[in-house]
mmCIF file of C-alpha atoms in Angstrom:
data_model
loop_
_atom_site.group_PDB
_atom_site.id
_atom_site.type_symbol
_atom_site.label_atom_id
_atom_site.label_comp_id
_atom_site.label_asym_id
_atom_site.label_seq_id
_atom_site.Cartn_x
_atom_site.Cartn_y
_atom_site.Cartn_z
ATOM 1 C CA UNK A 1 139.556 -52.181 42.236
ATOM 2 C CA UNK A 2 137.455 -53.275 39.285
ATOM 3 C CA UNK A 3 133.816 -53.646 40.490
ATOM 4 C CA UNK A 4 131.505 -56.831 39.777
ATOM 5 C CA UNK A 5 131.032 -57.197 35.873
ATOM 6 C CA UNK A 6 127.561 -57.915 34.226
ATOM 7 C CA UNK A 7 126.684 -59.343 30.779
ATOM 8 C CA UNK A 8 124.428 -58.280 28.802
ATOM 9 C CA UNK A 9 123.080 -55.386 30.393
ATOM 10 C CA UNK A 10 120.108 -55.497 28.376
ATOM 11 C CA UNK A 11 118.289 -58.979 26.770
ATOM 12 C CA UNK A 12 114.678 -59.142 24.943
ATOM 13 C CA UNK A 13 113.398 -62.753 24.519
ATOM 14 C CA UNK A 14 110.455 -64.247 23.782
ATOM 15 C CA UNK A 15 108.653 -66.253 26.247
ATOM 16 C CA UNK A 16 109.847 -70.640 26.037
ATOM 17 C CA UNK A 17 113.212 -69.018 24.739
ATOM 18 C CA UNK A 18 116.204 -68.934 26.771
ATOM 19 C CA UNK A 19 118.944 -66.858 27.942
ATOM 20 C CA UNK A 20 121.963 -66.768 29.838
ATOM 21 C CA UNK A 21 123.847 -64.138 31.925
ATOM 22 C CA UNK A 22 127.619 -64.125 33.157
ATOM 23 C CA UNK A 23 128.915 -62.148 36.318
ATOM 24 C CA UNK A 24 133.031 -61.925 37.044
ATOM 25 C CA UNK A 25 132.460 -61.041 40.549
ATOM 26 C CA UNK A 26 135.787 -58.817 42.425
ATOM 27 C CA UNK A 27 138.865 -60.678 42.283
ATOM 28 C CA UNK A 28 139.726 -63.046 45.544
ATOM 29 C CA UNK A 29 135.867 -62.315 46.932
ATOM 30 C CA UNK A 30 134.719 -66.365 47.514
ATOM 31 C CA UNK A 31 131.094 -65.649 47.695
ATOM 32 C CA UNK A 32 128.696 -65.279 44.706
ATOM 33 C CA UNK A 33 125.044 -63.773 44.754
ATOM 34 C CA UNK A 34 122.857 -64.158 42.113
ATOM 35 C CA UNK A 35 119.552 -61.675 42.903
ATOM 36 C CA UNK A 36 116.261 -61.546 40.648
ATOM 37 C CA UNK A 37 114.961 -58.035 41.020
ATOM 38 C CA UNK A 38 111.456 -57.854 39.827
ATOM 39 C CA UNK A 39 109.801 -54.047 39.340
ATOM 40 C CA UNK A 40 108.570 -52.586 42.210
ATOM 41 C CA UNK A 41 110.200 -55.132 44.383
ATOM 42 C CA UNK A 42 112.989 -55.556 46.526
ATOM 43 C CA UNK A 43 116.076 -58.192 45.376
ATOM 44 C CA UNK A 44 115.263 -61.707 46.312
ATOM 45 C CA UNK A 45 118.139 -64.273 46.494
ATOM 46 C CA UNK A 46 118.176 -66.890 43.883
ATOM 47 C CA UNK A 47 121.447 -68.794 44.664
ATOM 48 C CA UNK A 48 124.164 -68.148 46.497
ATOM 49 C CA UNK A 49 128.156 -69.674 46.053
ATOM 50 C CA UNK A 50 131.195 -70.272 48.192
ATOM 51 C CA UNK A 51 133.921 -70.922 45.486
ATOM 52 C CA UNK A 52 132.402 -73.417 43.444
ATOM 53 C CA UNK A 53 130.183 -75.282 45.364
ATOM 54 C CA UNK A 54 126.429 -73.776 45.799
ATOM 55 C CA UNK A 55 125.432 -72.558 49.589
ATOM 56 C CA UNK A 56 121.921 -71.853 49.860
ATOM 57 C CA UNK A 57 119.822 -72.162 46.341
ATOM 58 C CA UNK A 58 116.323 -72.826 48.037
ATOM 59 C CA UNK A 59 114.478 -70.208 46.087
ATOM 60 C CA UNK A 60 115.609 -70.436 42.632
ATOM 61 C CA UNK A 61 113.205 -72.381 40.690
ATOM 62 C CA UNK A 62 115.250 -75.330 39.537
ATOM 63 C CA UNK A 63 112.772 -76.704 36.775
ATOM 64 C CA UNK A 64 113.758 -73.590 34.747
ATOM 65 C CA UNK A 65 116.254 -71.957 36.382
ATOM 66 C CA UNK A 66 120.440 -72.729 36.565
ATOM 67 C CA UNK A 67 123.391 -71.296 37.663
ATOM 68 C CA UNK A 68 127.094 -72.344 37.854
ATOM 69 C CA UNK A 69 130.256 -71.655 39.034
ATOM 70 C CA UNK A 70 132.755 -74.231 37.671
ATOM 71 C CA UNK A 71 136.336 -72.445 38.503
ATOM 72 C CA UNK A 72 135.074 -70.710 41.619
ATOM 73 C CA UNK A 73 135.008 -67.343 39.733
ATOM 74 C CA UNK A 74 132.748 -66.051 36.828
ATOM 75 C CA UNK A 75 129.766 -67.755 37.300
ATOM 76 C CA UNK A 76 126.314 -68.165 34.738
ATOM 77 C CA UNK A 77 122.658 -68.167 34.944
ATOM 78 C CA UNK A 78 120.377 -69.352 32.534
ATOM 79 C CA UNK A 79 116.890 -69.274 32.199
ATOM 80 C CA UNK A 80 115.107 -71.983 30.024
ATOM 81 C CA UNK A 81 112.401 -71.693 29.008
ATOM 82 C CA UNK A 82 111.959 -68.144 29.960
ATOM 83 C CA UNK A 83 108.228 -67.014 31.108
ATOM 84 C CA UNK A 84 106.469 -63.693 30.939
ATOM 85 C CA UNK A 85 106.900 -63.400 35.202
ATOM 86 C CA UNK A 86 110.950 -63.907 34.581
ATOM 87 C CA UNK A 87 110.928 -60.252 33.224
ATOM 88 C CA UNK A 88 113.233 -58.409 35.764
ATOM 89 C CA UNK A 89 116.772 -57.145 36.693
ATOM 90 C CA UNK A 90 119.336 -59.950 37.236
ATOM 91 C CA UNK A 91 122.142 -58.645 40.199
ATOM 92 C CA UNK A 92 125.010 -60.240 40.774
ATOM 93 C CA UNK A 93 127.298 -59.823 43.977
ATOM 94 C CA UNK A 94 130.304 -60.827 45.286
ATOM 95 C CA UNK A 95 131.981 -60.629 48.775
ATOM 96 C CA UNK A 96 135.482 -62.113 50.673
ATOM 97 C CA UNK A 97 132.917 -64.448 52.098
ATOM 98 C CA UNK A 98 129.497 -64.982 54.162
ATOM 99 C CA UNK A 99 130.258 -63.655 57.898
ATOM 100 C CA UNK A 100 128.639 -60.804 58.736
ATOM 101 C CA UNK A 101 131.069 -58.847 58.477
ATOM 102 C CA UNK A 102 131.737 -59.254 54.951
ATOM 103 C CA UNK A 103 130.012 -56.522 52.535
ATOM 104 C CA UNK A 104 128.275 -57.480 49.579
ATOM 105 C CA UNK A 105 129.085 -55.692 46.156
ATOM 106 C CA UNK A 106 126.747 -55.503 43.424
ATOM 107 C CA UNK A 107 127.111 -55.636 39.881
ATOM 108 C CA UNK A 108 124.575 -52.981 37.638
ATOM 109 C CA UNK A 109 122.600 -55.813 36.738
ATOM 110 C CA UNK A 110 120.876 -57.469 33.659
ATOM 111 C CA UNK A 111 117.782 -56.423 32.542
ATOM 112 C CA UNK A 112 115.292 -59.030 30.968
ATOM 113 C CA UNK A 113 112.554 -58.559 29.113
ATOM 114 C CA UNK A 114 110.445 -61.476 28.166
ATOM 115 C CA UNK A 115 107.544 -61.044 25.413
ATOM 116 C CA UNK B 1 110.253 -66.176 57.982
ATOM 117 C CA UNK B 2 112.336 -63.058 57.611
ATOM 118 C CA UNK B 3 111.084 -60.134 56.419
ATOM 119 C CA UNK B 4 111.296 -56.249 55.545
ATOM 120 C CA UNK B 5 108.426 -53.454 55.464
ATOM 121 C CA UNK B 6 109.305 -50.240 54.105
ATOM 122 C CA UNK B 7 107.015 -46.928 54.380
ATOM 123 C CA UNK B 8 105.017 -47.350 50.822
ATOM 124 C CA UNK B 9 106.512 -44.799 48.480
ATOM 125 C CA UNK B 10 107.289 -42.633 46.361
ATOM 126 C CA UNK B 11 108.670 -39.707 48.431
ATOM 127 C CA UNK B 12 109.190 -36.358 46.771
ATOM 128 C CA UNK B 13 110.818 -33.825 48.886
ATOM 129 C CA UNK B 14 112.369 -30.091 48.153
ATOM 130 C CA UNK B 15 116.305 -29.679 48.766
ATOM 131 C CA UNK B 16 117.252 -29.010 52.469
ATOM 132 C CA UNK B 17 114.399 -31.161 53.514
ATOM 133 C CA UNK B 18 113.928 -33.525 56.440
ATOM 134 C CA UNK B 19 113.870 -37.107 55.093
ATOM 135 C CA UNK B 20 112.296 -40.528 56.934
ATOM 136 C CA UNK B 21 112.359 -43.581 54.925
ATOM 137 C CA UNK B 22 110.763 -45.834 57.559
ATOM 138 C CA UNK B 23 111.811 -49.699 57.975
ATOM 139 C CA UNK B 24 110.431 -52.148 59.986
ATOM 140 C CA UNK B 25 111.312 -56.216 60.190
ATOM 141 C CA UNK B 26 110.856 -59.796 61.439
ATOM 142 C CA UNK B 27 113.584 -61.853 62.377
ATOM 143 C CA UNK B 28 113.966 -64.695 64.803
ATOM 144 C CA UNK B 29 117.223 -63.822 66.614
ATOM 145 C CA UNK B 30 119.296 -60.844 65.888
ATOM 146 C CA UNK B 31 119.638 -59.938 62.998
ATOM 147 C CA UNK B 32 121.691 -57.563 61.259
ATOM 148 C CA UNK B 33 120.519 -54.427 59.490
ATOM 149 C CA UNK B 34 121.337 -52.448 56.713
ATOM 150 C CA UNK B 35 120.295 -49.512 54.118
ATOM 151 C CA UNK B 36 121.014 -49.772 50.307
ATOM 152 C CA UNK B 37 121.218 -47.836 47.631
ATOM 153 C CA UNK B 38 120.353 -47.949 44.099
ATOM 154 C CA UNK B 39 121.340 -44.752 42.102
ATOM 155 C CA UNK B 40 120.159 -44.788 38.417
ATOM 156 C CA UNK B 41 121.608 -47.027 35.852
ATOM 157 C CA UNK B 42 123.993 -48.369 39.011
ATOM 158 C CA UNK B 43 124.067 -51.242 41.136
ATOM 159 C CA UNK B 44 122.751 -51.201 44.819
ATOM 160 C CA UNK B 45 125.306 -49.753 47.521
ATOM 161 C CA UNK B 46 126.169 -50.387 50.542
ATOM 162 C CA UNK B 47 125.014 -46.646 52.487
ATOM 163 C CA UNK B 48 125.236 -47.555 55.805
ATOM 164 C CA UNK B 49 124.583 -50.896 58.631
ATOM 165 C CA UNK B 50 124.088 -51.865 61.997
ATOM 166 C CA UNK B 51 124.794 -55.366 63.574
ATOM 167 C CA UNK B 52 123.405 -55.087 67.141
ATOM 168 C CA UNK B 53 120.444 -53.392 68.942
ATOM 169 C CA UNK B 54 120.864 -49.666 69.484
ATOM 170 C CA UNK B 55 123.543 -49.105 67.353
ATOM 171 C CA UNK B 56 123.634 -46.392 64.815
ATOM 172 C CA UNK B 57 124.535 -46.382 61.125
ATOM 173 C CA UNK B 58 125.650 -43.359 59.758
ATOM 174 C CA UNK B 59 126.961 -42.393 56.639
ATOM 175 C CA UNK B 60 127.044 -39.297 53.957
ATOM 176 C CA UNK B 61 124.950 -37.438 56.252
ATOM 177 C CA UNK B 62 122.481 -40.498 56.735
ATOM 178 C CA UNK B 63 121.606 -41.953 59.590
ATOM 179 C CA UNK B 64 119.561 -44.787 61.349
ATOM 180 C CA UNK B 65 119.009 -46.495 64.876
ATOM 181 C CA UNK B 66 118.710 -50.162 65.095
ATOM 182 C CA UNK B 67 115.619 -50.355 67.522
ATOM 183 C CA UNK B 68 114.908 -54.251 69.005
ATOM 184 C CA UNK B 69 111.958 -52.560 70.729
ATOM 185 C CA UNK B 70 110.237 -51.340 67.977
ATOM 186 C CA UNK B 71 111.637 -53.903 65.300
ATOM 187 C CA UNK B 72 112.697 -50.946 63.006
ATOM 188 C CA UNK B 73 115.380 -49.057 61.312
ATOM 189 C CA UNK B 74 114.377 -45.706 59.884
ATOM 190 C CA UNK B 75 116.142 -44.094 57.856
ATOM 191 C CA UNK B 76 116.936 -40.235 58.400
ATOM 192 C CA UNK B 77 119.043 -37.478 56.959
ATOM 193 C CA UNK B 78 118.439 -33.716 58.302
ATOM 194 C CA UNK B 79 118.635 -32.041 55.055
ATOM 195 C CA UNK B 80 118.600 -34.196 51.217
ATOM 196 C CA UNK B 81 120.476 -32.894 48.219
ATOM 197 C CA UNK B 82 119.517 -33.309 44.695
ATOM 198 C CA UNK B 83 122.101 -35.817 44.586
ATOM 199 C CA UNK B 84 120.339 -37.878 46.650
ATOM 200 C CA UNK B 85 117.681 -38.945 44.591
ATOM 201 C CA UNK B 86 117.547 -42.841 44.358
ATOM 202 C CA UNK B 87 116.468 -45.981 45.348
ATOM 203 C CA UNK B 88 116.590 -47.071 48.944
ATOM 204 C CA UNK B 89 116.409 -50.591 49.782
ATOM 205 C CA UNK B 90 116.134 -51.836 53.588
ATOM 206 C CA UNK B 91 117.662 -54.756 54.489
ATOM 207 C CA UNK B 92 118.140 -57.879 56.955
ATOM 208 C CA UNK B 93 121.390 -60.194 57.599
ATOM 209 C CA UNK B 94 120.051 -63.574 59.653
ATOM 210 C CA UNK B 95 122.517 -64.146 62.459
ATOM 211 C CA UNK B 96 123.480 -67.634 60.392
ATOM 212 C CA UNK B 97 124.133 -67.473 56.725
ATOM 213 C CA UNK B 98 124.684 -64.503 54.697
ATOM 214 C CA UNK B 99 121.395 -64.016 53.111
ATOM 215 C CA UNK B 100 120.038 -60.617 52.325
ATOM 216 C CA UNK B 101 116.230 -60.292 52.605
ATOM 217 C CA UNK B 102 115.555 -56.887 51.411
ATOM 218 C CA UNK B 103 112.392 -54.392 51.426
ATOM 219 C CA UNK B 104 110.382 -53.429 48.285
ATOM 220 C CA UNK B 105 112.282 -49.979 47.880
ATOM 221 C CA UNK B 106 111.037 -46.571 48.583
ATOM 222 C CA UNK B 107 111.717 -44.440 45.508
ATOM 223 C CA UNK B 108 113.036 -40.529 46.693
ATOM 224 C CA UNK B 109 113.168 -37.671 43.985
ATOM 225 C CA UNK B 110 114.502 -34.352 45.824
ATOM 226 C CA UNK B 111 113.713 -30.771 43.988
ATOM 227 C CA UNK B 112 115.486 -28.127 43.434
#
């Protein structure tokens, strides 16, 4: 099966300019990750989807930071306006849904670089 | 809150080597546990999990103990390839909810 899809792999911005990355998670899986990976650190969980409607988005920083998943599928995150401490690796991952059970599959990621 | 210590790294090892990647965690409840992978250029991978105390994950010659006594996971494999040099990420699956809290990484490069 395909895997989770990441665009662009790569983005350099400037810092108050902003971006916007798209995920098409595994077909059928219901639940949608989005991860902010900073250097040196573990993932931390920005938002988190069942179909379209958001399950846990407690540590994504809202007055900047958006994601959505209109049709239950691909989903988007955009940053605006970007600032020098958003520089990191973007992961998206999907699963069939949020028991334990259910494994979570990563995409490669989007790496941003704000200057 | 959750959260997810791993041994402070990097750890640079010669092939046939023993490896430890040591994990330790908070959690209220029981949580679940896993080990990740990140390979370069690639996305993180599942290696290998545990979902109650005393059970072992194994997988590709990896291996680790879910210990409630000790709050830790350690990762072990008797003898590391090349190939295995990576990322590896500990992680922790709350009991409710299917949020990942992972640790900071420990970075392994194995010589020839």
């Amino acid at each position: 099966e395909a895997g989770v899809a990441q665009s662009p792999r790569y983005k350099i911005i400037e810092k108050r300019q902003s971006v916007a990355f798209w995920c098409n998670p595994i077909s059928g899986h219901a639940t949608l990750y989005w991860y902010q990976q900073i250097l040196g650190q573990g993932p931390k969980l920005l938002i988190q989807f069942q179909n379209n409607g958001v399950v846990d988005d407690s540590q994504l920083p809202k007055d900047r930071f958006s994601a959505e998943r209109l049709k239950g599928v691909d989903s988007t995150l955009k940053i605006q306006p970007a600032k020098l401490e958003d520089s990191a690796v973007y992961l998206c991952a999907s699963s069939l849904g949020d028991s334990l059970a259910n494994v979570l599959t990563f995409g490669a990621g989007s790496r941003l670089t704000v200057l | 809150g959750n959260s997810v210590t791993q041994m402070e790294g990097p750890v640079t090892l010669s092939e046939e080597a023993f490896l430890t990647i040591n994990c330790t965690y908070t959690a209220t409840g029981y949580p679940s546990l896993f080990w990740y992978v990140q390979y370069p250029g690639e996305g993180l991978q599942l290696l290998l999990k545990a979902t109650k105390a005393d059970d072992k994950g194994s997988n590709k010659g990896f291996e680790a103990t879910y210990r409630k006594e000790t709050t830790s996971f350690h990762l072990e494999k008797g003898s590391v390839q090349v190939s295995d040099s990576a990322v590896y990420f500990c992680a922790l699956k709350e009991t409710s909810g299917s949020r990942l809290t992972f640790g900071e990484g420990t970075q392994l490069t194995v010589n020839p």
